[in-house]
Short mmCIF file of C-alpha atoms in Angstrom, two decimals:
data_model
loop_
_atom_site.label_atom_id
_atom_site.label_comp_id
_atom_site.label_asym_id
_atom_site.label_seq_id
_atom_site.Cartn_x
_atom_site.Cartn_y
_atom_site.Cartn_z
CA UNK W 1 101.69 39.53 130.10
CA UNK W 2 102.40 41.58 133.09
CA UNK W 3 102.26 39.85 136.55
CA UNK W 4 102.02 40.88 140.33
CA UNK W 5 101.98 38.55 143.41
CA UNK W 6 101.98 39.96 146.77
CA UNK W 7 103.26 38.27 150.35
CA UNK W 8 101.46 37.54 152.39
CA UNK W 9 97.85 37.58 151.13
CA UNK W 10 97.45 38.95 155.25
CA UNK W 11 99.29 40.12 158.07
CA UNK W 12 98.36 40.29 161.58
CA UNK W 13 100.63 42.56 163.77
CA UNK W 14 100.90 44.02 166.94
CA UNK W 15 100.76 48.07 167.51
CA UNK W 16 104.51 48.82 167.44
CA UNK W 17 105.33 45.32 165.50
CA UNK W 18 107.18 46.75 162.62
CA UNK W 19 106.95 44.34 158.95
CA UNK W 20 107.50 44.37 155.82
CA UNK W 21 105.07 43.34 152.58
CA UNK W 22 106.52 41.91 149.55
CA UNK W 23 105.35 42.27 145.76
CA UNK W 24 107.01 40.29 142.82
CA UNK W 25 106.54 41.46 139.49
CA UNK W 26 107.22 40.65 135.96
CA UNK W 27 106.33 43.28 133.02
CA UNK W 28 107.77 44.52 130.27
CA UNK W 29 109.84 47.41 130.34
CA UNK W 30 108.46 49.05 133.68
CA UNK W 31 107.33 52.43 133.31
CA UNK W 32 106.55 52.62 137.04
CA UNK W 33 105.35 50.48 140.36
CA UNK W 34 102.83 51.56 142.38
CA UNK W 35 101.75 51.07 146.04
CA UNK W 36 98.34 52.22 147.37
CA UNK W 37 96.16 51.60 149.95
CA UNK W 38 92.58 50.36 150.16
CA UNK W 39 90.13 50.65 153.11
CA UNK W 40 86.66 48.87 152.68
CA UNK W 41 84.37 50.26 151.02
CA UNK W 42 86.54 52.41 149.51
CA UNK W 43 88.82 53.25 146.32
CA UNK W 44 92.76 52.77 146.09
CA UNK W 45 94.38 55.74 147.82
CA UNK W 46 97.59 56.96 146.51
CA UNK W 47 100.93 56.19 148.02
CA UNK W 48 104.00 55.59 146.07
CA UNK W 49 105.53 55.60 142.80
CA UNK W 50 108.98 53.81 142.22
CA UNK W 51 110.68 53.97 138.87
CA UNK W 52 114.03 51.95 138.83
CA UNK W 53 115.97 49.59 141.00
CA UNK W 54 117.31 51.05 143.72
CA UNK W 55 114.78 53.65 144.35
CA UNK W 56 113.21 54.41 147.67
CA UNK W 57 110.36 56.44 149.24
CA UNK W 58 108.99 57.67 152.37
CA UNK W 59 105.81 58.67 154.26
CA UNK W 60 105.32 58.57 157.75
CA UNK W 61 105.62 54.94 158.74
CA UNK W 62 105.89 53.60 155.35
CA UNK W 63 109.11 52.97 153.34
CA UNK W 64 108.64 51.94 150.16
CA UNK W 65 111.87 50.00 147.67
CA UNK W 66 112.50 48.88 144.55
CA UNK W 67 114.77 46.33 143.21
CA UNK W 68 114.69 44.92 139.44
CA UNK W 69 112.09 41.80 140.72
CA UNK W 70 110.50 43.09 143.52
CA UNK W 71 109.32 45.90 145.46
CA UNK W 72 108.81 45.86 149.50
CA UNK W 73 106.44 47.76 151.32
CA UNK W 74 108.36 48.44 155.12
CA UNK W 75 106.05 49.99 157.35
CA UNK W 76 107.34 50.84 160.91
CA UNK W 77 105.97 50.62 164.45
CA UNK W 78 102.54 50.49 163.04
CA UNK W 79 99.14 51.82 164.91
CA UNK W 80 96.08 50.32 164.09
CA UNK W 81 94.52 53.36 161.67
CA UNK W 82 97.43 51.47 159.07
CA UNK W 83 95.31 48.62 159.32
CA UNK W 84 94.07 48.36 155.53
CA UNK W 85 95.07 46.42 152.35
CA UNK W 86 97.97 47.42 150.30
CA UNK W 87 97.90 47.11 146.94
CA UNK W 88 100.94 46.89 144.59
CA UNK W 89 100.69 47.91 140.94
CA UNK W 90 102.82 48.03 137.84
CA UNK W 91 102.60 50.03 134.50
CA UNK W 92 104.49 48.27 131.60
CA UNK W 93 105.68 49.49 128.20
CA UNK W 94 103.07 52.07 126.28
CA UNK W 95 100.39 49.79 124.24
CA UNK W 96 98.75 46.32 124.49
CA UNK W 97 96.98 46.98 127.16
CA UNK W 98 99.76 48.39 129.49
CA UNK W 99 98.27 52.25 130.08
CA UNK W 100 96.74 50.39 132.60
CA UNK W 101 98.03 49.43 135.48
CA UNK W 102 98.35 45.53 136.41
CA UNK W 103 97.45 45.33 140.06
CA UNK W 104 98.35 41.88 142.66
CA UNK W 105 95.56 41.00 144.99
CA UNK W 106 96.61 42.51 147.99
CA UNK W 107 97.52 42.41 151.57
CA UNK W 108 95.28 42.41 154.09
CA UNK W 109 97.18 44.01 157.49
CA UNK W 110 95.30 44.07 160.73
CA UNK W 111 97.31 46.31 163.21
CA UNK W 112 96.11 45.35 166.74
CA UNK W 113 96.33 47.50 169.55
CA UNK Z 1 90.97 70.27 144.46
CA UNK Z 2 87.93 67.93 144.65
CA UNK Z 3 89.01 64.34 144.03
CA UNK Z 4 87.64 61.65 141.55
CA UNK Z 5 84.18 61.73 141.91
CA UNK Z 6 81.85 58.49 141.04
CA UNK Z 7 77.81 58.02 140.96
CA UNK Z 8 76.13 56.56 141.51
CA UNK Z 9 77.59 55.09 144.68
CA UNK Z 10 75.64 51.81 144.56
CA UNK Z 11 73.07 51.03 141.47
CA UNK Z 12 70.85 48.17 141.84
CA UNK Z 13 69.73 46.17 138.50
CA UNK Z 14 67.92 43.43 137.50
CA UNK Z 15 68.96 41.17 134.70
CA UNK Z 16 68.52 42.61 131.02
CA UNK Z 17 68.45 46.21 132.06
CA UNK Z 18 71.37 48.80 131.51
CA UNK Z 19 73.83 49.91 133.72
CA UNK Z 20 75.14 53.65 133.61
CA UNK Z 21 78.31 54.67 135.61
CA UNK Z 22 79.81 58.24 135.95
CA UNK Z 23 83.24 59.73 136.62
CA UNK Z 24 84.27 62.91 137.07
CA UNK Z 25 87.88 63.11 136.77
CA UNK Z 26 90.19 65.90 139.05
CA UNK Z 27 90.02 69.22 137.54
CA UNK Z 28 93.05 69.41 135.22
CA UNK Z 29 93.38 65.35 134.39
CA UNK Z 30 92.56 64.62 130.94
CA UNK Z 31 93.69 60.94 131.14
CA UNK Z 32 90.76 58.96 132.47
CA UNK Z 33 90.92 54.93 133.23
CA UNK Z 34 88.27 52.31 134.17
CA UNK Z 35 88.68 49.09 136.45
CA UNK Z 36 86.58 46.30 137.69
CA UNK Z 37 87.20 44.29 141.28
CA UNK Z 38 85.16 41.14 141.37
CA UNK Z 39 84.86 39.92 144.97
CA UNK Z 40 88.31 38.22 146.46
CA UNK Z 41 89.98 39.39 143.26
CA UNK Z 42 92.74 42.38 142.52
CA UNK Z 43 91.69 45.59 140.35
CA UNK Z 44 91.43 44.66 136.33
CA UNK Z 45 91.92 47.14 133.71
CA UNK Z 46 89.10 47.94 131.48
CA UNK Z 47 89.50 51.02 129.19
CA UNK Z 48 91.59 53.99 129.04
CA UNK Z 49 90.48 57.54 127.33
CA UNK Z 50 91.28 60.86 126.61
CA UNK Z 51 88.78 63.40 125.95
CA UNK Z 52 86.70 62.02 122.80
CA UNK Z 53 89.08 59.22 122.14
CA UNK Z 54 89.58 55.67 123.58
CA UNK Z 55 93.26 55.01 123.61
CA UNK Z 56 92.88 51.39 125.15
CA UNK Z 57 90.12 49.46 125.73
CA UNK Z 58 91.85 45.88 125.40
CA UNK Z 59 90.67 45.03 129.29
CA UNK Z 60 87.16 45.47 128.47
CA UNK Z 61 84.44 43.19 127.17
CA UNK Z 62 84.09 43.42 123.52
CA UNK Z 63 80.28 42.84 124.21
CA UNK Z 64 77.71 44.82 126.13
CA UNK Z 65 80.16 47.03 127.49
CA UNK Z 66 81.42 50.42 126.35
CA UNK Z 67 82.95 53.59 127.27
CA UNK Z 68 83.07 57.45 126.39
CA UNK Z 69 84.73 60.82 127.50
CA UNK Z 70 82.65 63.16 125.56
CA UNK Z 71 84.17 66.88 125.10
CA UNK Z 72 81.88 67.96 128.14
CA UNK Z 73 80.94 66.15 131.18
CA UNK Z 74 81.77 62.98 133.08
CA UNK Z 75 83.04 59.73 131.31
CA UNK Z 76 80.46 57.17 131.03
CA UNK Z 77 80.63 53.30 131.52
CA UNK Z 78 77.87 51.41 130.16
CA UNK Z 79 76.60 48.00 130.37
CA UNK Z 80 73.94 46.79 128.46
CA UNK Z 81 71.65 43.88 129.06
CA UNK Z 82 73.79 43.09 132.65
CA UNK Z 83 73.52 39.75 133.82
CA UNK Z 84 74.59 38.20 137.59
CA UNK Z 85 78.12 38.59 136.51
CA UNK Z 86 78.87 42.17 136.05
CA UNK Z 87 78.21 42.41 139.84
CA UNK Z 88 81.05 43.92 141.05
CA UNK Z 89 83.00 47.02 142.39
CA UNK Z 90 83.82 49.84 139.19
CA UNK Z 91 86.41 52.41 139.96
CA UNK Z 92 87.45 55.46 137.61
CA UNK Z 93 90.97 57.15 137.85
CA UNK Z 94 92.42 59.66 136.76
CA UNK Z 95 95.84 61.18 135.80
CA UNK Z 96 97.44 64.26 134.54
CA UNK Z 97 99.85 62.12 132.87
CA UNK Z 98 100.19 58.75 132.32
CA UNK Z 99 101.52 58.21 135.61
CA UNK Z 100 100.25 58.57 138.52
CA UNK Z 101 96.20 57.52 139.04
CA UNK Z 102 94.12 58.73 141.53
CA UNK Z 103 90.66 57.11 142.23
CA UNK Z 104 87.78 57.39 142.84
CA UNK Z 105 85.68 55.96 146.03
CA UNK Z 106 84.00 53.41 142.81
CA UNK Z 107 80.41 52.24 141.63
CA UNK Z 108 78.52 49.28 143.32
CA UNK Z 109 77.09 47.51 140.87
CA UNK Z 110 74.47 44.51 142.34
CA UNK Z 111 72.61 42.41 139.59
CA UNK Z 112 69.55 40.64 140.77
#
C-alpha cells in the first residue's frame, strides 16, 4: 500500500524566513509525485510534478526535489499570500487502486508579516 | 479554458435521502477522478472513469455509493440513503492523461 507522511504537520514563519517541507513516501513503482497547494475552502491547486530521483522544479518562490524516499518542498523568502497547506501526492504502478493518487495530510504554513 | 467545475457548492441532507454531486471536467480531459476529505484528514481516492467506463473504483464504498461518466454531460457521484458520516468535502479532477490532475473547488456535503 502506498504511503505519504509530511513534516511538519505546520509551520509558522516569518515574511522573508525561508524553509523547507518534507514528504516521505513509499509506493510501488512511482509513476509520479505531486505537490499542490490548498487554501480553505478551496480545491488542491496544481504545482509540481517530479518523476525520478534527482529531479527538480521551480516556480517563483518554490523549489520543489526529488530523491528515491523523499521529496522537499523549499520555498524561499516567503510573503504571507504563500500562507496555505501543501499537499504532497504520489501515483504508484497502473492498477489496484493506484490511478489515484495517494495524498499525506498536509502542511499547514502561516507566513507572518 | 474554464477549470474543473463542481455543483453544487454545498448540499445540505438529512439522513436517508440521496446525495447528487456534479463535475464537469476541463474541456479536452477525458480522465475524470473522485476524492473524499473527511475533516483533519488528507484527500482519499474514490473512483476513477473514462467516458462510459469505470476504470477504478477500489477507493469507493461498495455500498450506497456509485459513480458514472455518461457519453454526454458531467460525471455524477451518488450517495444513497447518506447517513452523518458521508459528511465531508468531495472533489473531482481531471486529467488529459493519467498524470497530472487538476481540481475542482469540491462539493460540501453536510448530513443532518
Amino acid at each position: 500500500e502506498d504511503q505519504v507522511t509530511q513534516s511538519p504537520e505546520a509551520l509558522r514563519l516569518q515574511e522573508g524566513e525561508s524553509s523547507s517541507l518534507n514528504c516521505s513516501y513509499t509506493v510501488s513503482g512511482l509513476r509520479g509525485l505531486f505537490w499542490y497547494r490548498q487554501d480553505p475552502g478551496k480545491g488542491p491547486e496544481f504545482l509540481f510534478t517530479l518523476y525520478s530521483a534527482g529531479e527538480e522544479k521551480e516556480k517563483e518562490r518554490l523549489k520543489a526535489t526529488l530523491t528515491k524516499k523523499e521529496s522537499f518542498l523549499h520555498i524561499t523568502a516567503p510573503k504571507p499570500e504563500d500562507s496555505a497547506t501543501y499537499l504532497c501526492a504520489v501515483q504508484g504502478a497502473r492498477g489496484g487502486g493506484a490511478d489515484g493518487l495517494t495524498f499525506g495530510k498536509g502542511t499547514h504554513l502561516i507566513i507572518q508579516p | 479554458n474554464a477549470g474543473v467545475m463542481q455543483n453544487p457548492r454545498h448540499l445540505v441532507r438529512r439522513r436517508g435521502q440521496e446525495a447528487r454531486l456534479r463535475c464537469s471536467p476541463m474541456k479536452g480531459h477525458s480522465h475524470v477522478y473522485w476524492y473524499r476529505q473527511l475533516p483533519e484528514e488528507g484527500l482519499k481516492f474514490m473512483v476513477y472513469l473514462q467516458k462510459e467506463n469505470i476504470i477504478d473504483e477500489s477507493g469507493m464504498p461498495k455500498e450506497r455509493f456509485s459513480a458514472e461518466f455518461p457519453k454526454e454531460g458531467p460525471s455524477i457521484l451518488r450517495i444513497q440513503q447518506v447517513v452523518r458520516g458521508d459528511s465531508a468535502a468531495y472533489f473531482c479532477a481531471s486529467s488529459p492523461s493519467m498524470d497530472e490532475q487538476f481540481f475542482g473547488p469540491g462539493t460540501r456535503l453536510t448530513v443532518l
